[in-house]
Amino acid sequence: MKSFGDMVKQAQKMKRTMDDLQKRFAEDRYEASAGGGLVRVVVDGKQILKQISLDPALLSEKDVTLIEDLVMTAIGEAQKNSEARMHEALGTLAGGFPIPF
């Protein structure tokens, strides 16, 4: 059995690794699109929206509900991709033990 000191050192090492991962996540970018590319969004590794691009052809539709739906779909997909990557990285770090974030 490990001593308390060894467990503290291991916890500190894990915290440093988590801090490094979170910094890297903040720099990562995940792109998704909807409507055949009419809406394109980019989120970072923390699922924060960084960019939205709308094709001018979409604006000529004048269907606000359609535009809103496409934007929400693209954002949701980009966030899902980002979250999946974060879960993958944290799962590897924790040896399969689920870590909330």
XYZ file of N, CA, C and O in Angstrom:
404
model
N 0.850 -1.195 0.000
C 0.000 0.000 0.000
C 0.883 1.241 0.000
O 1.894 1.289 0.683
N 0.465 2.227 -0.742
C 1.219 3.472 -0.820
C 1.024 4.288 0.446
O -0.028 4.262 1.066
N 2.063 5.052 0.752
C 1.954 5.942 1.903
C 1.106 7.144 1.530
O 0.852 7.427 0.354
N 0.673 7.868 2.534
C -0.133 9.063 2.306
C 0.639 10.069 1.461
O 0.091 10.709 0.564
N 1.931 10.203 1.731
C 2.776 11.131 0.975
C 2.820 10.779 -0.502
O 2.796 11.660 -1.366
N 2.907 9.472 -0.809
C 2.910 9.028 -2.202
C 1.585 9.363 -2.879
O 1.555 9.760 -4.046
N 0.485 9.190 -2.156
C -0.827 9.498 -2.726
C -0.966 10.996 -2.994
O -1.535 11.401 -4.008
N -0.443 11.823 -2.092
C -0.492 13.270 -2.278
C 0.326 13.665 -3.508
O -0.124 14.463 -4.332
N 1.522 13.073 -3.658
C 2.359 13.365 -4.821
C 1.655 12.951 -6.115
O 1.701 13.666 -7.109
N 0.999 11.798 -6.086
C 0.279 11.328 -7.266
C -0.884 12.264 -7.594
O -1.124 12.586 -8.751
N -1.597 12.731 -6.564
C -2.709 13.658 -6.779
C -2.196 14.984 -7.351
O -2.827 15.564 -8.236
N -1.066 15.463 -6.860
C -0.490 16.711 -7.365
C -0.071 16.556 -8.825
O -0.281 17.453 -9.643
N 0.502 15.399 -9.155
C 0.904 15.137 -10.538
C -0.328 15.104 -11.443
O -0.318 15.670 -12.536
N -1.401 14.463 -10.977
C -2.620 14.392 -11.765
C -3.210 15.790 -11.961
O -3.677 16.119 -13.046
N -3.155 16.628 -10.931
C -3.670 17.993 -11.045
C -2.871 18.786 -12.073
O -3.457 19.497 -12.897
N -1.547 18.650 -12.056
C -0.723 19.359 -13.048
C -1.078 18.889 -14.465
O -1.204 19.696 -15.380
N -1.248 17.589 -14.622
C -1.615 17.045 -15.920
C -2.974 17.560 -16.355
O -3.176 17.932 -17.523
N -3.941 17.611 -15.432
C -5.280 18.140 -15.737
C -5.196 19.610 -16.147
O -5.854 20.031 -17.100
N -4.394 20.385 -15.425
C -4.231 21.804 -15.753
C -3.654 21.963 -17.162
O -4.117 22.811 -17.941
N -2.655 21.138 -17.494
C -2.062 21.186 -18.834
C -3.093 20.821 -19.902
O -3.169 21.457 -20.947
N -3.892 19.793 -19.630
C -4.930 19.384 -20.576
C -5.949 20.492 -20.785
O -6.355 20.766 -21.914
N -6.367 21.141 -19.708
C -7.356 22.207 -19.826
C -6.818 23.385 -20.642
O -7.550 23.981 -21.434
N -5.532 23.698 -20.475
C -4.935 24.762 -21.284
C -4.940 24.367 -22.754
O -5.238 25.179 -23.630
N -4.605 23.101 -23.020
C -4.591 22.626 -24.392
C -6.000 22.612 -24.980
O -6.203 22.986 -26.130
N -6.991 22.199 -24.182
C -8.382 22.187 -24.639
C -8.822 23.590 -25.042
O -9.553 23.763 -26.015
N -8.402 24.584 -24.288
C -8.805 25.958 -24.586
C -8.252 26.415 -25.943
O -8.839 27.270 -26.602
N -7.150 25.818 -26.381
C -6.537 26.183 -27.655
C -7.052 25.344 -28.825
O -6.943 25.761 -29.977
N -7.593 24.162 -28.537
C -8.112 23.288 -29.594
C -9.324 23.920 -30.265
O -10.065 24.674 -29.635
N -9.532 23.597 -31.524
C -10.681 24.104 -32.264
C -11.407 22.941 -32.931
O -10.775 22.025 -33.459
N -12.735 22.988 -32.887
C -13.589 21.958 -33.475
C -14.613 22.645 -34.361
O -15.335 23.524 -33.919
N -14.631 22.227 -35.609
C -15.523 22.847 -36.589
C -16.653 21.893 -36.941
O -16.459 20.675 -36.991
N -17.824 22.448 -37.184
C -18.969 21.666 -37.664
C -19.781 22.560 -38.579
O -19.694 23.791 -38.517
N -20.565 21.911 -39.436
C -21.403 22.681 -40.349
C -22.789 22.062 -40.419
O -23.000 20.931 -39.978
N -23.715 22.822 -40.966
C -25.096 22.361 -41.146
C -25.621 22.965 -42.446
O -25.086 23.963 -42.943
N -26.664 22.348 -42.959
C -27.280 22.857 -44.179
C -26.366 22.757 -45.378
O -26.331 23.664 -46.208
N -25.606 21.665 -45.437
C -24.701 21.500 -46.576
C -23.598 22.535 -46.611
O -23.123 22.909 -47.672
N -23.204 23.034 -45.450
C -22.138 24.013 -45.372
C -22.598 25.457 -45.364
O -21.775 26.372 -45.340
N -23.910 25.663 -45.349
C -24.414 27.043 -45.313
C -24.092 27.724 -43.980
O -23.934 28.945 -43.935
N -24.021 26.928 -42.927
C -23.654 27.441 -41.604
C -22.422 26.668 -41.149
O -22.389 25.444 -41.207
N -21.411 27.398 -40.718
C -20.188 26.780 -40.214
C -19.843 27.438 -38.886
O -19.900 28.671 -38.778
N -19.537 26.616 -37.890
C -19.176 27.158 -36.575
C -17.880 26.513 -36.088
O -17.515 25.421 -36.516
N -17.223 27.225 -35.186
C -16.010 26.726 -34.553
C -16.160 26.936 -33.051
O -16.547 28.033 -32.611
N -15.887 25.882 -32.284
C -15.852 25.986 -30.824
C -14.470 25.561 -30.355
O -13.738 24.882 -31.080
N -14.120 25.962 -29.138
C -12.847 25.512 -28.592
C -13.055 24.217 -27.815
O -14.155 23.666 -27.781
N -11.993 23.728 -27.206
C -12.050 22.466 -26.471
C -12.890 22.510 -25.220
O -13.168 21.473 -24.620
N -13.315 23.688 -24.829
C -14.197 23.821 -23.667
C -15.631 24.094 -24.105
O -16.446 24.547 -23.328
N -15.915 23.848 -25.372
C -17.219 24.018 -26.000
C -17.691 25.470 -26.061
O -18.890 25.746 -26.121
N -16.766 26.402 -26.050
C -17.111 27.818 -26.139
C -17.080 28.232 -27.604
O -16.093 27.992 -28.303
N -18.163 28.839 -28.064
C -18.285 29.261 -29.442
C -17.245 30.332 -29.764
O -17.129 31.336 -29.066
N -16.494 30.106 -30.852
C -15.449 31.047 -31.247
C -15.742 31.745 -32.566
O -15.261 32.846 -32.800
N -16.511 31.089 -33.444
C -16.759 31.684 -34.760
C -18.035 31.104 -35.365
O -18.322 29.923 -35.198
N -18.781 31.956 -36.052
C -19.941 31.536 -36.849
C -19.779 32.144 -38.235
O -19.501 33.338 -38.360
N -19.958 31.309 -39.259
C -19.930 31.794 -40.637
C -21.225 31.378 -41.317
O -21.607 30.209 -41.269
N -21.894 32.344 -41.921
C -23.125 32.074 -42.663
C -22.883 32.359 -44.141
O -22.370 33.423 -44.494
N -23.273 31.424 -44.992
C -23.187 31.630 -46.435
C -24.217 32.699 -46.805
O -25.366 32.626 -46.377
N -23.846 33.686 -47.579
C -24.801 34.738 -47.959
C -26.069 34.189 -48.622
O -27.138 34.796 -48.489
N -25.982 33.059 -49.297
C -27.168 32.460 -49.926
C -28.219 32.109 -48.875
O -29.421 32.177 -49.152
N -27.779 31.751 -47.681
C -28.715 31.407 -46.604
C -29.539 32.628 -46.201
O -30.736 32.522 -45.930
N -28.926 33.776 -46.203
C -29.624 34.997 -45.782
C -30.699 35.421 -46.771
O -31.660 36.081 -46.400
N -30.554 35.004 -48.017
C -31.572 35.361 -49.003
C -32.855 34.557 -48.810
O -33.903 34.924 -49.338
N -32.780 33.486 -48.029
C -33.959 32.661 -47.747
C -34.996 33.427 -46.908
O -36.181 33.188 -47.010
N -34.533 34.281 -46.034
C -35.386 35.066 -45.143
C -36.273 34.196 -44.244
O -37.312 34.623 -43.774
N -35.863 32.962 -44.046
C -36.574 32.041 -43.160
C -35.793 31.980 -41.845
O -34.871 31.183 -41.691
N -36.158 32.848 -40.931
C -35.426 32.983 -39.676
C -35.389 31.660 -38.903
O -34.355 31.292 -38.348
N -36.490 30.939 -38.887
C -36.543 29.671 -38.159
C -35.544 28.676 -38.740
O -34.841 27.987 -37.992
N -35.442 28.610 -40.045
C -34.477 27.721 -40.694
C -33.055 28.107 -40.305
O -32.242 27.252 -39.944
N -32.742 29.380 -40.364
C -31.405 29.865 -40.023
C -31.085 29.528 -38.563
O -30.001 29.024 -38.254
N -32.023 29.787 -37.671
C -31.815 29.474 -36.254
C -31.561 27.983 -36.053
O -30.660 27.597 -35.301
N -32.354 27.141 -36.718
C -32.192 25.692 -36.583
C -30.826 25.235 -37.086
O -30.164 24.400 -36.453
N -30.393 25.770 -38.220
C -29.093 25.388 -38.754
C -27.950 25.823 -37.851
O -26.993 25.075 -37.639
N -28.057 27.026 -37.301
C -27.022 27.520 -36.384
C -26.971 26.636 -35.140
O -25.886 26.210 -34.712
N -28.126 26.331 -34.574
C -28.160 25.487 -33.372
C -27.619 24.086 -33.660
O -26.897 23.512 -32.844
N -27.950 23.536 -34.813
C -27.460 22.205 -35.186
C -25.945 22.194 -35.309
O -25.271 21.300 -34.780
N -25.402 23.185 -35.980
C -23.948 23.243 -36.164
C -23.229 23.429 -34.825
O -22.223 22.767 -34.552
N -23.752 24.314 -33.983
C -23.135 24.534 -32.672
C -23.186 23.253 -31.848
O -22.191 22.855 -31.234
N -24.330 22.593 -31.826
C -24.470 21.360 -31.057
C -23.497 20.289 -31.510
O -22.893 19.585 -30.690
N -23.320 20.153 -32.815
C -22.399 19.145 -33.362
C -20.949 19.465 -32.989
O -20.186 18.586 -32.590
N -20.560 20.722 -33.112
C -19.193 21.121 -32.759
C -18.940 20.905 -31.271
O -17.874 20.402 -30.876
N -19.907 21.249 -30.438
C -19.750 21.048 -28.999
C -19.672 19.566 -28.660
O -18.892 19.158 -27.802
N -20.467 18.752 -29.335
C -20.437 17.309 -29.103
C -19.067 16.731 -29.464
O -18.520 15.914 -28.726
N -18.501 17.174 -30.573
C -17.171 16.719 -30.975
C -16.114 17.122 -29.959
O -15.233 16.331 -29.609
N -16.202 18.347 -29.482
C -15.259 18.841 -28.482
C -15.379 18.049 -27.187
O -14.383 17.644 -26.593
N -16.607 17.827 -26.752
C -16.835 17.093 -25.505
C -16.343 15.652 -25.617
O -15.738 15.120 -24.676
N -16.552 15.023 -26.755
C -16.094 13.645 -26.950
C -14.578 13.567 -26.852
O -14.024 12.646 -26.236
N -13.896 14.545 -27.431
C -12.430 14.561 -27.348
C -11.970 14.772 -25.914
O -11.012 14.151 -25.457
N -12.662 15.625 -25.166
C -12.295 15.864 -23.774
C -12.496 14.594 -22.946
O -11.637 14.226 -22.150
N -13.620 13.917 -23.145
C -13.872 12.671 -22.420
C -12.793 11.635 -22.732
O -12.339 10.919 -21.841
N -12.410 11.563 -23.985
C -11.387 10.606 -24.397
C -10.063 10.892 -23.687
O -9.425 9.997 -23.144
N -9.659 12.161 -23.687
C -8.393 12.539 -23.057
C -8.434 12.329 -21.546
O -7.484 11.822 -20.954
N -9.540 12.713 -20.922
C -9.643 12.562 -19.467
C -9.774 11.092 -19.071
O -9.271 10.678 -18.034
N -10.446 10.297 -19.893
C -10.566 8.868 -19.606
C -9.223 8.182 -19.632
O -8.927 7.318 -18.803
N -8.367 8.572 -20.568
C -7.012 8.022 -20.643
C -6.220 8.420 -19.406
O -5.518 7.606 -18.825
N -6.349 9.669 -19.012
C -5.642 10.178 -17.846
C -6.049 9.447 -16.583
O -5.213 9.084 -15.751
N -7.342 9.207 -16.421
C -7.866 8.611 -15.185
C -7.923 7.098 -15.230
O -8.444 6.475 -14.323
N -7.424 6.508 -16.295
C -7.435 5.060 -16.393
C -8.844 4.493 -16.442
O -9.101 3.419 -15.909
N -9.759 5.207 -17.073
C -11.120 4.734 -17.205
C -12.044 5.173 -16.089
O -13.253 5.003 -16.175
N -11.516 5.744 -15.025
C -12.344 6.228 -13.926
C -13.022 7.513 -14.380
O -12.366 8.438 -14.858
N -14.362 7.598 -14.290
C -15.065 8.776 -14.804
C -14.756 10.033 -13.964
O -14.910 10.034 -12.756
N -14.313 11.072 -14.665
C -14.006 12.344 -14.009
C -15.014 13.376 -14.479
O -15.121 13.629 -15.687
N -15.751 13.978 -13.567
C -16.674 15.039 -13.989
C -15.901 16.287 -14.373
O -14.855 16.569 -13.827
N -16.438 17.039 -15.342
C -15.800 18.313 -15.713
C -16.844 19.313 -16.083
O -17.968 19.052 -16.250
